[in-house]
Short mmCIF file of C-alpha atoms (C1' of nucleotides) in Angstrom, two decimals:
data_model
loop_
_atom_site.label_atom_id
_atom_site.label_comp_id
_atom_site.label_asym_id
_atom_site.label_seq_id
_atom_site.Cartn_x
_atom_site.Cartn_y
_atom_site.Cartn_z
CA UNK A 1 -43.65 44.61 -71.90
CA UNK A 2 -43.31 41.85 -69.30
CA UNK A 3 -47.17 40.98 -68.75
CA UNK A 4 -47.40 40.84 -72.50
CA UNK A 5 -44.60 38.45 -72.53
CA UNK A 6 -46.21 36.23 -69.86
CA UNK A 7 -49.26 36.03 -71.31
CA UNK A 8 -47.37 34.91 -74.64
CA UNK A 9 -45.58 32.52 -73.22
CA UNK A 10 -47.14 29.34 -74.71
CA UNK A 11 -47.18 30.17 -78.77
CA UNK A 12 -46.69 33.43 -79.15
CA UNK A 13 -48.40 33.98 -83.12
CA UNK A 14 -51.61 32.58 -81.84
CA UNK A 15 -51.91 34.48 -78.51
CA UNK A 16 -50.96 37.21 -80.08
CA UNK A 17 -53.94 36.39 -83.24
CA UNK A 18 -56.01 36.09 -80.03
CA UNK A 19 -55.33 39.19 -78.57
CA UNK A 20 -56.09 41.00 -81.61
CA UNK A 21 -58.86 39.45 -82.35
CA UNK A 22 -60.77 40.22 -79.21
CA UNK A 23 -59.82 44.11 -79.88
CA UNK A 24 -61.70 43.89 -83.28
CA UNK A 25 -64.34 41.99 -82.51
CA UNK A 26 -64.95 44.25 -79.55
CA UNK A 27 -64.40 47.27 -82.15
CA UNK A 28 -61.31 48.62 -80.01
CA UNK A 29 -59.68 48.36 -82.96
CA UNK A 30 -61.67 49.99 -84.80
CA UNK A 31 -62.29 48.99 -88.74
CA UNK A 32 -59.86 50.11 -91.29
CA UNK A 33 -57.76 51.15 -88.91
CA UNK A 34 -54.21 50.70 -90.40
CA UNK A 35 -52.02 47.94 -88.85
CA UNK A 36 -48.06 47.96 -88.80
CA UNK A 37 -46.17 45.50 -88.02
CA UNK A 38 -43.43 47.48 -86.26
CA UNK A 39 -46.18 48.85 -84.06
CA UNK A 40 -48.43 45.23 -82.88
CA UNK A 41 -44.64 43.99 -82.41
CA UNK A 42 -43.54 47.09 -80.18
CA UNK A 43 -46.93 47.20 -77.91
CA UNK A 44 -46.77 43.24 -77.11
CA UNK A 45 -43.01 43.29 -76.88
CA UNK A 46 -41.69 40.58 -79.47
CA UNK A 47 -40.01 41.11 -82.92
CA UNK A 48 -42.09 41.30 -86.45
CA UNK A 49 -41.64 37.56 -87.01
CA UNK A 50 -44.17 36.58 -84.61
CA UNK A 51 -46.38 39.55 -85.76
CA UNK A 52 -46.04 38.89 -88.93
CA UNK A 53 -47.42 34.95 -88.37
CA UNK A 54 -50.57 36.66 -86.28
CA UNK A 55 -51.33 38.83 -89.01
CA UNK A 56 -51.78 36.06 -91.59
CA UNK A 57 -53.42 33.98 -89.15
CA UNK A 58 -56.27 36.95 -88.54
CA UNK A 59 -56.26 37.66 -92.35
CA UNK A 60 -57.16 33.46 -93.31
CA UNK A 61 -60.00 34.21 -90.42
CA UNK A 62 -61.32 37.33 -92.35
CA UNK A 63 -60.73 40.24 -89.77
CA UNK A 64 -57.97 42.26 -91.51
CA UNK A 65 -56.84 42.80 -95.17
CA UNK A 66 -53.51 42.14 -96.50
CA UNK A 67 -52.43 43.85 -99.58
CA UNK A 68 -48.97 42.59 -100.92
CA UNK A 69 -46.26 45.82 -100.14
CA UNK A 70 -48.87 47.80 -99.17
CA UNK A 71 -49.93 46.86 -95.45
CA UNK A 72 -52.83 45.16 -93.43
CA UNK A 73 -55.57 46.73 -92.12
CA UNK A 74 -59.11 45.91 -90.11
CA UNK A 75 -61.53 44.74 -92.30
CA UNK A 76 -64.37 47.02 -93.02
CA UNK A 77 -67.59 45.72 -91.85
CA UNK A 78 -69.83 46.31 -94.45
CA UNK A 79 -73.57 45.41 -94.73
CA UNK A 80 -72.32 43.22 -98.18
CA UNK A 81 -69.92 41.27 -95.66
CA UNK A 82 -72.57 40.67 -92.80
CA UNK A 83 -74.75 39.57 -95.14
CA UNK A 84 -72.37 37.02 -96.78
CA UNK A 85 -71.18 35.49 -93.35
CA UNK A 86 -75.10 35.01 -92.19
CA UNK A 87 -75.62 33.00 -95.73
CA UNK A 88 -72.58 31.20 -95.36
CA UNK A 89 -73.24 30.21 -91.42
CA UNK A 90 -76.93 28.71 -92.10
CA UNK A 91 -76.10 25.71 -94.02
CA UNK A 92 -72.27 25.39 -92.26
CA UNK A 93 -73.49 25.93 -88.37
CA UNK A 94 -76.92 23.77 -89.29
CA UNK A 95 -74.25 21.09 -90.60
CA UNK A 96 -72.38 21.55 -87.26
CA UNK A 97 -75.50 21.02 -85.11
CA UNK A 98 -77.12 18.37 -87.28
CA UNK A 99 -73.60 16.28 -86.19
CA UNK A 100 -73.14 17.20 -82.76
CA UNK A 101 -76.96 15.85 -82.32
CA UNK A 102 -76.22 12.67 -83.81
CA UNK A 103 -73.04 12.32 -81.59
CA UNK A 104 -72.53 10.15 -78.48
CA UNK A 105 -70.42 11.92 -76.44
CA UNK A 106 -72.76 11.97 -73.60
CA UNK A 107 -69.78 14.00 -70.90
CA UNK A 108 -69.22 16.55 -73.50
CA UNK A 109 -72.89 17.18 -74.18
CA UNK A 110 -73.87 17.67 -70.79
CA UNK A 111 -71.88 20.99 -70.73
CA UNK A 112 -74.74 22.36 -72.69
CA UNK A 113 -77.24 22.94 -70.20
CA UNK A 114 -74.78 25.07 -67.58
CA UNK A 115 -74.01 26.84 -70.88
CA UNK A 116 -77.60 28.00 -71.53
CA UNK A 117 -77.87 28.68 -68.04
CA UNK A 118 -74.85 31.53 -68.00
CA UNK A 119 -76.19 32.74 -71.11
CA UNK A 120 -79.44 33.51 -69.72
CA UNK A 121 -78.09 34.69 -66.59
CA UNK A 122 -75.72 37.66 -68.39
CA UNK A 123 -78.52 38.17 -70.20
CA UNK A 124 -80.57 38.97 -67.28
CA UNK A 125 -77.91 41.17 -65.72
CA UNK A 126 -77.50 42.91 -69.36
CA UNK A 127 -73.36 41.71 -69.35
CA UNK A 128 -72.70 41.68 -72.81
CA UNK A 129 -69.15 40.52 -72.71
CA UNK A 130 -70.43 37.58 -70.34
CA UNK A 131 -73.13 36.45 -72.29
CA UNK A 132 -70.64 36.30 -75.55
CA UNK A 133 -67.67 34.08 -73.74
CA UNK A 134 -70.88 31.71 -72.62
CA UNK A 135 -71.95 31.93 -76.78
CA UNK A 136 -68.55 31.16 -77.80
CA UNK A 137 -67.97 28.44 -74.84
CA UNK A 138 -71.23 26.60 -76.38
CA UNK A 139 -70.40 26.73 -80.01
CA UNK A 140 -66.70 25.77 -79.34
CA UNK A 141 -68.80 22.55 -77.53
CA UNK A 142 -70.74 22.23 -80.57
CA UNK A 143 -67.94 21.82 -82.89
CA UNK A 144 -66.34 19.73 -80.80
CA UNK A 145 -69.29 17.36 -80.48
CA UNK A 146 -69.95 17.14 -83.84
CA UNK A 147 -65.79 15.70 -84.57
CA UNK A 148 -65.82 17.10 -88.41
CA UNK A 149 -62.58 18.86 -88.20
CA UNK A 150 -62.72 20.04 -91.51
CA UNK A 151 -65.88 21.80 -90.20
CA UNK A 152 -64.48 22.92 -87.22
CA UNK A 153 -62.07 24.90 -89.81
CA UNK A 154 -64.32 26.24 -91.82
CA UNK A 155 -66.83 27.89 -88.82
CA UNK A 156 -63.59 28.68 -87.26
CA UNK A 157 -62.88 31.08 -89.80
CA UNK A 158 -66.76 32.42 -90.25
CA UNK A 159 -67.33 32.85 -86.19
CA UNK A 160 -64.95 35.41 -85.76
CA UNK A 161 -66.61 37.67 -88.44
CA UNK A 162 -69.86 36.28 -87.05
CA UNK A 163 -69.08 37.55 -83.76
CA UNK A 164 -68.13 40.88 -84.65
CA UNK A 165 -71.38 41.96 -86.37
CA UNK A 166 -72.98 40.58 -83.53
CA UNK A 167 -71.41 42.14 -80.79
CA UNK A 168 -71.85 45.20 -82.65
CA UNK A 169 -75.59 45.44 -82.56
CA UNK A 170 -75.99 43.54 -78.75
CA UNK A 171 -74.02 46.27 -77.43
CA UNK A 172 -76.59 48.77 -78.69
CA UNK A 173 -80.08 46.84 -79.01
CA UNK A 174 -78.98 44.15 -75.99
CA UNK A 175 -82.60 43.26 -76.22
CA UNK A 176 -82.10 41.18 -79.46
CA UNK A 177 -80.10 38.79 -77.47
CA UNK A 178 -83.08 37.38 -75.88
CA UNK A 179 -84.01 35.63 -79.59
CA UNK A 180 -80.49 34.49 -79.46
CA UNK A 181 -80.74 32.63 -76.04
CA UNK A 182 -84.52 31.13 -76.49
CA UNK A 183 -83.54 29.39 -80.29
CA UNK A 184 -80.01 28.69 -78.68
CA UNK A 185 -81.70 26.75 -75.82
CA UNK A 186 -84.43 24.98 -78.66
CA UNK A 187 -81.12 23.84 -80.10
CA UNK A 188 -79.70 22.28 -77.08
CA UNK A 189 -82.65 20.57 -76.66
CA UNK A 190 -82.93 19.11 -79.97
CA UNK A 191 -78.88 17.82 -79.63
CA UNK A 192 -79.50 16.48 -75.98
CA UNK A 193 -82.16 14.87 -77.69
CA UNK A 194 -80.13 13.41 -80.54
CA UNK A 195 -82.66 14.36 -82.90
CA UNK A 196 -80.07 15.56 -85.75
CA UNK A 197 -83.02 16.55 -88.64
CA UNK A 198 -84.36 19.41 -86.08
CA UNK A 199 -81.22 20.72 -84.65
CA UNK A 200 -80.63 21.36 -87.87
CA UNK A 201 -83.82 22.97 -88.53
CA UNK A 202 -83.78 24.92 -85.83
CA UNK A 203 -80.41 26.19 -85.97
CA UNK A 204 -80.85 27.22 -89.99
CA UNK A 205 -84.56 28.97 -88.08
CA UNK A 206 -82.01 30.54 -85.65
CA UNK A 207 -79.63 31.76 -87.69
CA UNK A 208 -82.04 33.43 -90.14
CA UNK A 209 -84.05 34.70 -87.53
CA UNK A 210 -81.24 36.80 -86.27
CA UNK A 211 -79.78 37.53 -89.71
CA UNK A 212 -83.24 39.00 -90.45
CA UNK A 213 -83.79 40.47 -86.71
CA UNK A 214 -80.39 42.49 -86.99
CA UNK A 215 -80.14 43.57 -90.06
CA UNK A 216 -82.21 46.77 -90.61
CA UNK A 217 -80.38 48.04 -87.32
CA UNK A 218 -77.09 46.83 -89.29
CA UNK A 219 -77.93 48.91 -92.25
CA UNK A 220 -78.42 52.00 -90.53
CA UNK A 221 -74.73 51.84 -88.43
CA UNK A 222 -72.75 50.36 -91.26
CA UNK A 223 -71.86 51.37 -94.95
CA UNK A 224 -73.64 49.07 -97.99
CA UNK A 225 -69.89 48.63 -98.61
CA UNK B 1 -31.95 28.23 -108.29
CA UNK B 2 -32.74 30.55 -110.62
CA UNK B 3 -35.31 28.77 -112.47
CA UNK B 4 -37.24 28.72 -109.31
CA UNK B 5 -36.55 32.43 -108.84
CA UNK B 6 -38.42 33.56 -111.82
CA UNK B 7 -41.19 31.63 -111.25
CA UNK B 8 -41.35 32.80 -107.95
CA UNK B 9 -40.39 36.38 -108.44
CA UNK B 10 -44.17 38.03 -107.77
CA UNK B 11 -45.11 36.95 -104.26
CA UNK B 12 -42.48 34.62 -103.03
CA UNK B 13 -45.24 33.18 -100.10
CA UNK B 14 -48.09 32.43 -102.61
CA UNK B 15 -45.96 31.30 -105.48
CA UNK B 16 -44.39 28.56 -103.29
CA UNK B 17 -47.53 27.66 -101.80
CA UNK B 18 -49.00 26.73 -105.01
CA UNK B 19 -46.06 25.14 -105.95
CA UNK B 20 -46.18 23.02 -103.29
CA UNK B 21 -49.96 22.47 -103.43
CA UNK B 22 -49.77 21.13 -106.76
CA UNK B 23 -47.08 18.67 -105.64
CA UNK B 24 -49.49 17.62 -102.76
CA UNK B 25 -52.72 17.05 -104.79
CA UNK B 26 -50.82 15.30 -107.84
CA UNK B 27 -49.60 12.91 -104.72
CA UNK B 28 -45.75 13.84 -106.10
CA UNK B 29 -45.51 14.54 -102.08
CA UNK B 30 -47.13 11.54 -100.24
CA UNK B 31 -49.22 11.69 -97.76
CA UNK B 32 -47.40 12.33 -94.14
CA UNK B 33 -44.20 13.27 -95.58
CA UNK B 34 -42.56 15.29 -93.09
CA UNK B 35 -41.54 18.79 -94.91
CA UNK B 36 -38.88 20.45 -92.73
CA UNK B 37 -38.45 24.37 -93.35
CA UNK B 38 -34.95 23.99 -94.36
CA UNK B 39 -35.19 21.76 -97.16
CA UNK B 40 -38.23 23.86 -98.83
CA UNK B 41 -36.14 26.65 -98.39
CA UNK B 42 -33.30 24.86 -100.77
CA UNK B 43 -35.37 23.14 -103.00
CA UNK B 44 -36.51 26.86 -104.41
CA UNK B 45 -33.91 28.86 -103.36
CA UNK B 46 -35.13 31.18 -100.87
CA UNK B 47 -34.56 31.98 -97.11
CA UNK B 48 -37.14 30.11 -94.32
CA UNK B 49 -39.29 33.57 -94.08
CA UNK B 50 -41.22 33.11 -97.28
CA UNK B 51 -41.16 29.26 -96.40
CA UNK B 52 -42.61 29.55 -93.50
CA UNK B 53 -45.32 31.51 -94.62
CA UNK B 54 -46.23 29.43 -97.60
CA UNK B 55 -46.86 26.51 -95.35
CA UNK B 56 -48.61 28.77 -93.10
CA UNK B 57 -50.83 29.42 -96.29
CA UNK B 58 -50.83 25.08 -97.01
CA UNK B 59 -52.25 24.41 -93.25
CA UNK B 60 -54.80 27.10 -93.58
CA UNK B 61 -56.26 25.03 -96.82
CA UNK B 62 -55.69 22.09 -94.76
CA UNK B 63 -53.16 20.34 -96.76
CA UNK B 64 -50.48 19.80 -93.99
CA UNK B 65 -50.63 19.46 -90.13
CA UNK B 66 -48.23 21.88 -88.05
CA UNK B 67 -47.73 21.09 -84.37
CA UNK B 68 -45.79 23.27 -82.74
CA UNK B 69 -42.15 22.77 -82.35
CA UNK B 70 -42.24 19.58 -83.81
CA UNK B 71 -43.05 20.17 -87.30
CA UNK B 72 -44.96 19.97 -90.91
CA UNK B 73 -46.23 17.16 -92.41
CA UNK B 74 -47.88 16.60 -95.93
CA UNK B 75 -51.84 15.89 -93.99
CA UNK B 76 -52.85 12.42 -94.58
CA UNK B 77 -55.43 11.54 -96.61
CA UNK B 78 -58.11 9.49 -94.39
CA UNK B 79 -61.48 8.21 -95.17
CA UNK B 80 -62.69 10.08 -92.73
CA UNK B 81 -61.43 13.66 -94.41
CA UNK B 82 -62.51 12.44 -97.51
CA UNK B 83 -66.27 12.29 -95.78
CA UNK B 84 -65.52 15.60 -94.11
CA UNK B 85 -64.57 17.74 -97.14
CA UNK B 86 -67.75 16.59 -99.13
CA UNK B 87 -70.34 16.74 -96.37
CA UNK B 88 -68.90 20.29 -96.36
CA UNK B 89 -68.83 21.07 -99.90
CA UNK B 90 -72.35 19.89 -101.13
CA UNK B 91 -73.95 22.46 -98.84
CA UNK B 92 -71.21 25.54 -99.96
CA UNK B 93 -70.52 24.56 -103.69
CA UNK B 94 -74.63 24.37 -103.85
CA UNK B 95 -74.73 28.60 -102.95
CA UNK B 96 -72.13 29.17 -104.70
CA UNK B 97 -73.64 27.82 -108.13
CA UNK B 98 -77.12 29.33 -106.71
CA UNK B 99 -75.33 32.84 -106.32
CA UNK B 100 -73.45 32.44 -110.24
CA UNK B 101 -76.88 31.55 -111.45
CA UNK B 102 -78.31 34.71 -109.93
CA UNK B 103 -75.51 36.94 -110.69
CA UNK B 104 -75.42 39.48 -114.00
CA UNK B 105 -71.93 39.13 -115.58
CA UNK B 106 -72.87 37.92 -118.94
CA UNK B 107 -69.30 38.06 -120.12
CA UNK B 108 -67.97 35.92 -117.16
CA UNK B 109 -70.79 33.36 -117.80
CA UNK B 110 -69.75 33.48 -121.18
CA UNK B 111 -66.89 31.20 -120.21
CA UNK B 112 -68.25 28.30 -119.29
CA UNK B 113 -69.05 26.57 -122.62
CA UNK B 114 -65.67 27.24 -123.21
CA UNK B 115 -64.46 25.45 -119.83
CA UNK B 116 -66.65 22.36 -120.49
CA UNK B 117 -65.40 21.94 -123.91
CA UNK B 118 -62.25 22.01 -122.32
CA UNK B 119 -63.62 19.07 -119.64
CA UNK B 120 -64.92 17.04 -122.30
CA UNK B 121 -61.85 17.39 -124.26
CA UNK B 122 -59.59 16.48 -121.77
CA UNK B 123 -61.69 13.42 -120.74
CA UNK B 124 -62.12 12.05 -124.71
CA UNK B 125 -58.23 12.15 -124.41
CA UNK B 126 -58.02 11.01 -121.09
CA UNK B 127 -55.70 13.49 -120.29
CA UNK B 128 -56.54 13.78 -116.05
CA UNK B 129 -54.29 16.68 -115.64
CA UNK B 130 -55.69 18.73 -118.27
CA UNK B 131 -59.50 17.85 -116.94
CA UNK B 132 -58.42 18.97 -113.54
CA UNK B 133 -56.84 22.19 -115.20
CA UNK B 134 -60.39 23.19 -116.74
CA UNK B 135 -62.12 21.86 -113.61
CA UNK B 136 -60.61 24.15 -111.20
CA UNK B 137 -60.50 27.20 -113.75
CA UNK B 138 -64.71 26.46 -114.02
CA UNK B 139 -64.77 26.49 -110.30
CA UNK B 140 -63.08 29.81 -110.13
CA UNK B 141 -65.14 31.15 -112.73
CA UNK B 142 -68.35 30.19 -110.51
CA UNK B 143 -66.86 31.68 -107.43
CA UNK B 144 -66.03 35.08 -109.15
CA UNK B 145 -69.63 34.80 -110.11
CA UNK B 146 -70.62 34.56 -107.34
CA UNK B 147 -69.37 37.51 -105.61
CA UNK B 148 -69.41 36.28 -101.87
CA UNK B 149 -66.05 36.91 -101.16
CA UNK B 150 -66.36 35.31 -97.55
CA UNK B 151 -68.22 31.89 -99.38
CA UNK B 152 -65.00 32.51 -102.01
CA UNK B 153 -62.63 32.46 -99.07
CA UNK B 154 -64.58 29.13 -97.38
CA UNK B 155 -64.14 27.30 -100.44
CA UNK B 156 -60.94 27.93 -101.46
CA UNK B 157 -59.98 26.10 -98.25
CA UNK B 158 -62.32 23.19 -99.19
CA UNK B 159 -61.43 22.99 -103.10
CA UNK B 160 -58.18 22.27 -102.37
CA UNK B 161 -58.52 19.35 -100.09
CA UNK B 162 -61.27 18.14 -102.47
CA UNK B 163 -59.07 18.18 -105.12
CA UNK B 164 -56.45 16.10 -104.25
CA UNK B 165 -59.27 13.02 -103.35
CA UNK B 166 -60.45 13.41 -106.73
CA UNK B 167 -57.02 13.45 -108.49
CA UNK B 168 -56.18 10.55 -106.61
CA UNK B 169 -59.62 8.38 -108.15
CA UNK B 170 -59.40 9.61 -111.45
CA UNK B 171 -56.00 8.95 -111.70
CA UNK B 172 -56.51 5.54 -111.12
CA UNK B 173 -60.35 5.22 -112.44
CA UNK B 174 -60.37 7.77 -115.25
CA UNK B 175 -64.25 6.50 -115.85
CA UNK B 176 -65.60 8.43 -112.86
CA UNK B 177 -64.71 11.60 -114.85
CA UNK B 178 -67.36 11.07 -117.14
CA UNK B 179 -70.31 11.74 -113.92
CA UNK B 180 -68.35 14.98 -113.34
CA UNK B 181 -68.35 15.94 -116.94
CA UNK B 182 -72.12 15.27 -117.20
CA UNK B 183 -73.12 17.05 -114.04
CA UNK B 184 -71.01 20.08 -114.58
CA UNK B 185 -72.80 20.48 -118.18
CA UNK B 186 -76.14 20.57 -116.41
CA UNK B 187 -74.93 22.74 -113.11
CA UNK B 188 -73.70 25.09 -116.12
CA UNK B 189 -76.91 24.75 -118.14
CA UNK B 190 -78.55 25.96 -115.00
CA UNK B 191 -76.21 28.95 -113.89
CA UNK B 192 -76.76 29.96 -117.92
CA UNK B 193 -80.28 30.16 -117.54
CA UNK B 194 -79.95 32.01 -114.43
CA UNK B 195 -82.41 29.17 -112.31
CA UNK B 196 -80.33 29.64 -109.24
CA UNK B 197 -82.92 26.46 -107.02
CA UNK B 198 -81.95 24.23 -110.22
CA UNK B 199 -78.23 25.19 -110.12
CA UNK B 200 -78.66 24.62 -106.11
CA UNK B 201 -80.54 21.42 -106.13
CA UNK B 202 -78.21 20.07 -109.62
CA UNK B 203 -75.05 20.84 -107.71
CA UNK B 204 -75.71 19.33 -104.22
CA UNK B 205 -77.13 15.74 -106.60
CA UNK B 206 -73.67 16.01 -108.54
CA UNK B 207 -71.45 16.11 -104.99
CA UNK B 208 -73.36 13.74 -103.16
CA UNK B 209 -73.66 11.84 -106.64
CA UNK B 210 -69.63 11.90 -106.61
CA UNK B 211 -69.19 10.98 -103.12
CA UNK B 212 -71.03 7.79 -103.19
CA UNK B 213 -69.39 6.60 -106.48
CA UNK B 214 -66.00 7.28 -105.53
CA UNK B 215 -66.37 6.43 -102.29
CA UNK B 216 -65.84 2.40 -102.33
CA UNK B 217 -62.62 2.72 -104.29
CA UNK B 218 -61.56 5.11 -101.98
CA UNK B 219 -61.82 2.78 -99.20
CA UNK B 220 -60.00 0.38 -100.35
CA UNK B 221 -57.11 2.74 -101.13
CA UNK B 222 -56.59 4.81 -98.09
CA UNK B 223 -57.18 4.39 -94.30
CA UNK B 224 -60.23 5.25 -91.97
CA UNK B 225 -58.42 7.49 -90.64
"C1'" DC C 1 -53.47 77.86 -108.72
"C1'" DT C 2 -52.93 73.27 -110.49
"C1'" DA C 3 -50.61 69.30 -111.92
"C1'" DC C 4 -46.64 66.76 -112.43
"C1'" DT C 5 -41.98 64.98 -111.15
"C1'" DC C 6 -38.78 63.50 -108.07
"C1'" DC C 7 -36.93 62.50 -103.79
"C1'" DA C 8 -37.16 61.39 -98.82
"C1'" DT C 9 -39.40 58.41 -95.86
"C1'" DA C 10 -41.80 54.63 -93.94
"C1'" DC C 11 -43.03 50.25 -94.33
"C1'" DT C 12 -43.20 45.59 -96.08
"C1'" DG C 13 -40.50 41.54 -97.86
"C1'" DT C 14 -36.46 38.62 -97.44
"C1'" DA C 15 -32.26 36.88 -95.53
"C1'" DT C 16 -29.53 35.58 -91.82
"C1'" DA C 17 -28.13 34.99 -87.03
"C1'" DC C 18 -29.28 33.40 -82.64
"C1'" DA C 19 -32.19 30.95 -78.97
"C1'" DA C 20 -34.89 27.26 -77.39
"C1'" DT C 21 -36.93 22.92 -77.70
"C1'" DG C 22 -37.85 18.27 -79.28
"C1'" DT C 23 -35.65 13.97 -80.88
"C1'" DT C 24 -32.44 10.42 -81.13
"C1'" DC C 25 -29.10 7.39 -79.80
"C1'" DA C 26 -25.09 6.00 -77.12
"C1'" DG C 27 -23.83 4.61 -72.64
"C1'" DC C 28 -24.89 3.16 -68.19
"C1'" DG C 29 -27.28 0.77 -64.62
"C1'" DT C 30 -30.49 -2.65 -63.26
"C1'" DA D 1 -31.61 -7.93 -72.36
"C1'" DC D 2 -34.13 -4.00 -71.23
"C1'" DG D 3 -35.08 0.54 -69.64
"C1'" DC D 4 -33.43 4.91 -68.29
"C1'" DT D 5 -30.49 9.10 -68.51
"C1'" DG D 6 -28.25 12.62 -70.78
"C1'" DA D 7 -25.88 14.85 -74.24
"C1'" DA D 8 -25.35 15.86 -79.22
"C1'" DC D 9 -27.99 17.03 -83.02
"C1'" DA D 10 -31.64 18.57 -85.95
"C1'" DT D 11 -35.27 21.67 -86.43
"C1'" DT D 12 -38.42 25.14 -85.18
"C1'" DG D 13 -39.15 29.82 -83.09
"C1'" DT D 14 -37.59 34.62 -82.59
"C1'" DA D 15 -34.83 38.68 -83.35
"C1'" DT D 16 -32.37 41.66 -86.21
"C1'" DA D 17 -30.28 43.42 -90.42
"C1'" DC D 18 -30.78 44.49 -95.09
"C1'" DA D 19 -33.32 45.21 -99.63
"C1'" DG D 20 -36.96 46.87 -102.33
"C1'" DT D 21 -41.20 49.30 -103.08
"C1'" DA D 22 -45.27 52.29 -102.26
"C1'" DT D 23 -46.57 56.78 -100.41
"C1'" DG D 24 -46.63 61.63 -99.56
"C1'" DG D 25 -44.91 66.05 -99.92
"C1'" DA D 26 -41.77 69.62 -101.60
"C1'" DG D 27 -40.56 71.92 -105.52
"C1'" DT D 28 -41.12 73.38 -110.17
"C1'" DA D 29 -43.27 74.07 -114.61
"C1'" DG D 30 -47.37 75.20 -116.96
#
DNA sequence: CTACTCCATACTGTATACAATGTTCAGCGT
DNA sequence: ACGCTGAACATTGTATACAGTATGGAGTAG
């Protein structure tokens, strides 16, 4: 397919991981759905090599399981999984925050505000694809604020599976993404303010908050595991 | 080579990663040593496929750098890495030995007196390679514990980056062994008696405890970054 | 009717061939 | 002498062919 091919011009395993990765998070691809390689490489238009490179790439970020000989499929979100990425976020995503506060990078910071500001707008018009590219814009900022690559790699890894739980439950209570936007803008605040103790606070606050916020409504759509 | 063959024979990708990890953390393969596919592929007698995918596996645990096109190289080891991979292990070993503490598998915990008899054995004969032998096999032991596969995933992509900083210091400063010895026998002590705040609190002491000792020799060894 | 065996099939794993790109160094011009 | 250009080379990226194994279903025995 020639628009496939276009649009995997530059490196084609990681678009491809990309692509992917947007259908499960977005629960096109729906989990446990089985995965062959002969199919991904026949829809996008490129050989199994390339698929095959993807596929490992999605399994190191935790959206699809690998079982040697046997195949790969969408990992099963599971109330036991959501609740192990929300305990591992607090302390890695309060880490992030606590550095990007204490950072100097005064250009890169000053993305943050416009960043609130399209979150809160697709949250007033109810976009919920809109408000999650403006989420994922400001914790790719974050990260890059707070220069711990190692870091970067690990929440790399975690926000993926983050994202996917909660996309899940803003596309069917959108109302819970209100107590994502006001503790995302205390954040900001406490970074633009270079106060690193309370961003990390307040992002360990945050996190919980939503972690406890979302999960009765998790436990009703989702198997224990 | 046949040799390699057998040992190989399971999963040809994960064999050949650890392999090669084990050459990369003993130092055997120095820092920034270009690895081209090619030569791997000889060394153990298989085609690039597997190859490729064992380093694939490598720069996911962030022992070598991959830039597209223009190659693989063993990742340096910086001062600045060194700071990275324990700012991010005190706060994920630490729920990691809280979870073991809290977790029910009597026989698994069963182990560990076992394992640190092993440490202390090891370190009465200074034998480094044998420490580091029971060392990771206790940290394995505390992730199955544990349970959390995603926390399990996180650190197994931190461990072995971490590991290869402490072979390094021990190697040359067998003394700092002794703090790990002693702190492990209390983290233990505390996952035993199930006090998952003491195994918490006893673990992030021991890291940070680590870091700052083995920090000034470090500096002097390697570069900022 | 059930359970077990065996075979066909589909898929993953590995090897190899081919394409494309980055690197290096000789040769030329300034 | 120095810098630039370009072509040969080395190496990665992709495609395809082949090998080996897990799965599912037909067929048969109990």
């Amino acid at each position: 397919m020639d628009v496939a091919r276009t649009r995997l011009s530059l490196v084609i395993p990681e678009e491809l991981a990309r692509l992917l990765q947007e259908e499960i998070i977005s629960g096109r691809l729906a989990p446990t759905t089985r995965l062959t390689e002969e199919e991904v490489a026949q829809t996008y238009g490129v050989s199994r090599s390339p698929v095959r490179e993807a596929l490992r790439l999605l399994e190191r970020d935790g959206l699809v399981l690998k079982a040697p000989r046997r195949g790969i499929w969408v990992a099963p979100m599971t109330l036991k999984d959501f609740d192990e990425v929300y305990a591992c976020r607090i302390p890695l995503e309060a880490l992030a925050a606590a550095e990007a506060a204490a950072a100097t990078d005064v250009a890169l910071k000053d993305e943050l505000p416009a960043i609130l500001a399209a979150m809160r707008a697709a949250h007033g018009d109810g976009d919920v694809q809109r408000f999650f590219d403006a989420d994922v814009r400001g914790s790719t900022v974050i990260y890059r604020l707070c220069g711990n690559i190692t870091l970067r790699r690990l929440l790399a890894g975690l926000e993926k599976q983050a994202l996917r739980y909660r996309y899940f439950i803003y596309a069917r209570a959108p109302g819970a993404v209100r107590l994502s936007v006001e503790g995302t803008a205390t954040i900001y605040a406490a970074i633009l303010a270079g106060d690193a103790p309370r961003a990390k606070a307040e992002t360990e606050a945050l996190i919980g908050a939503i972690w406890r916020d979302i999960r009765p409504a998790m436990a009703a759509e989702i198997p224990a595991e």
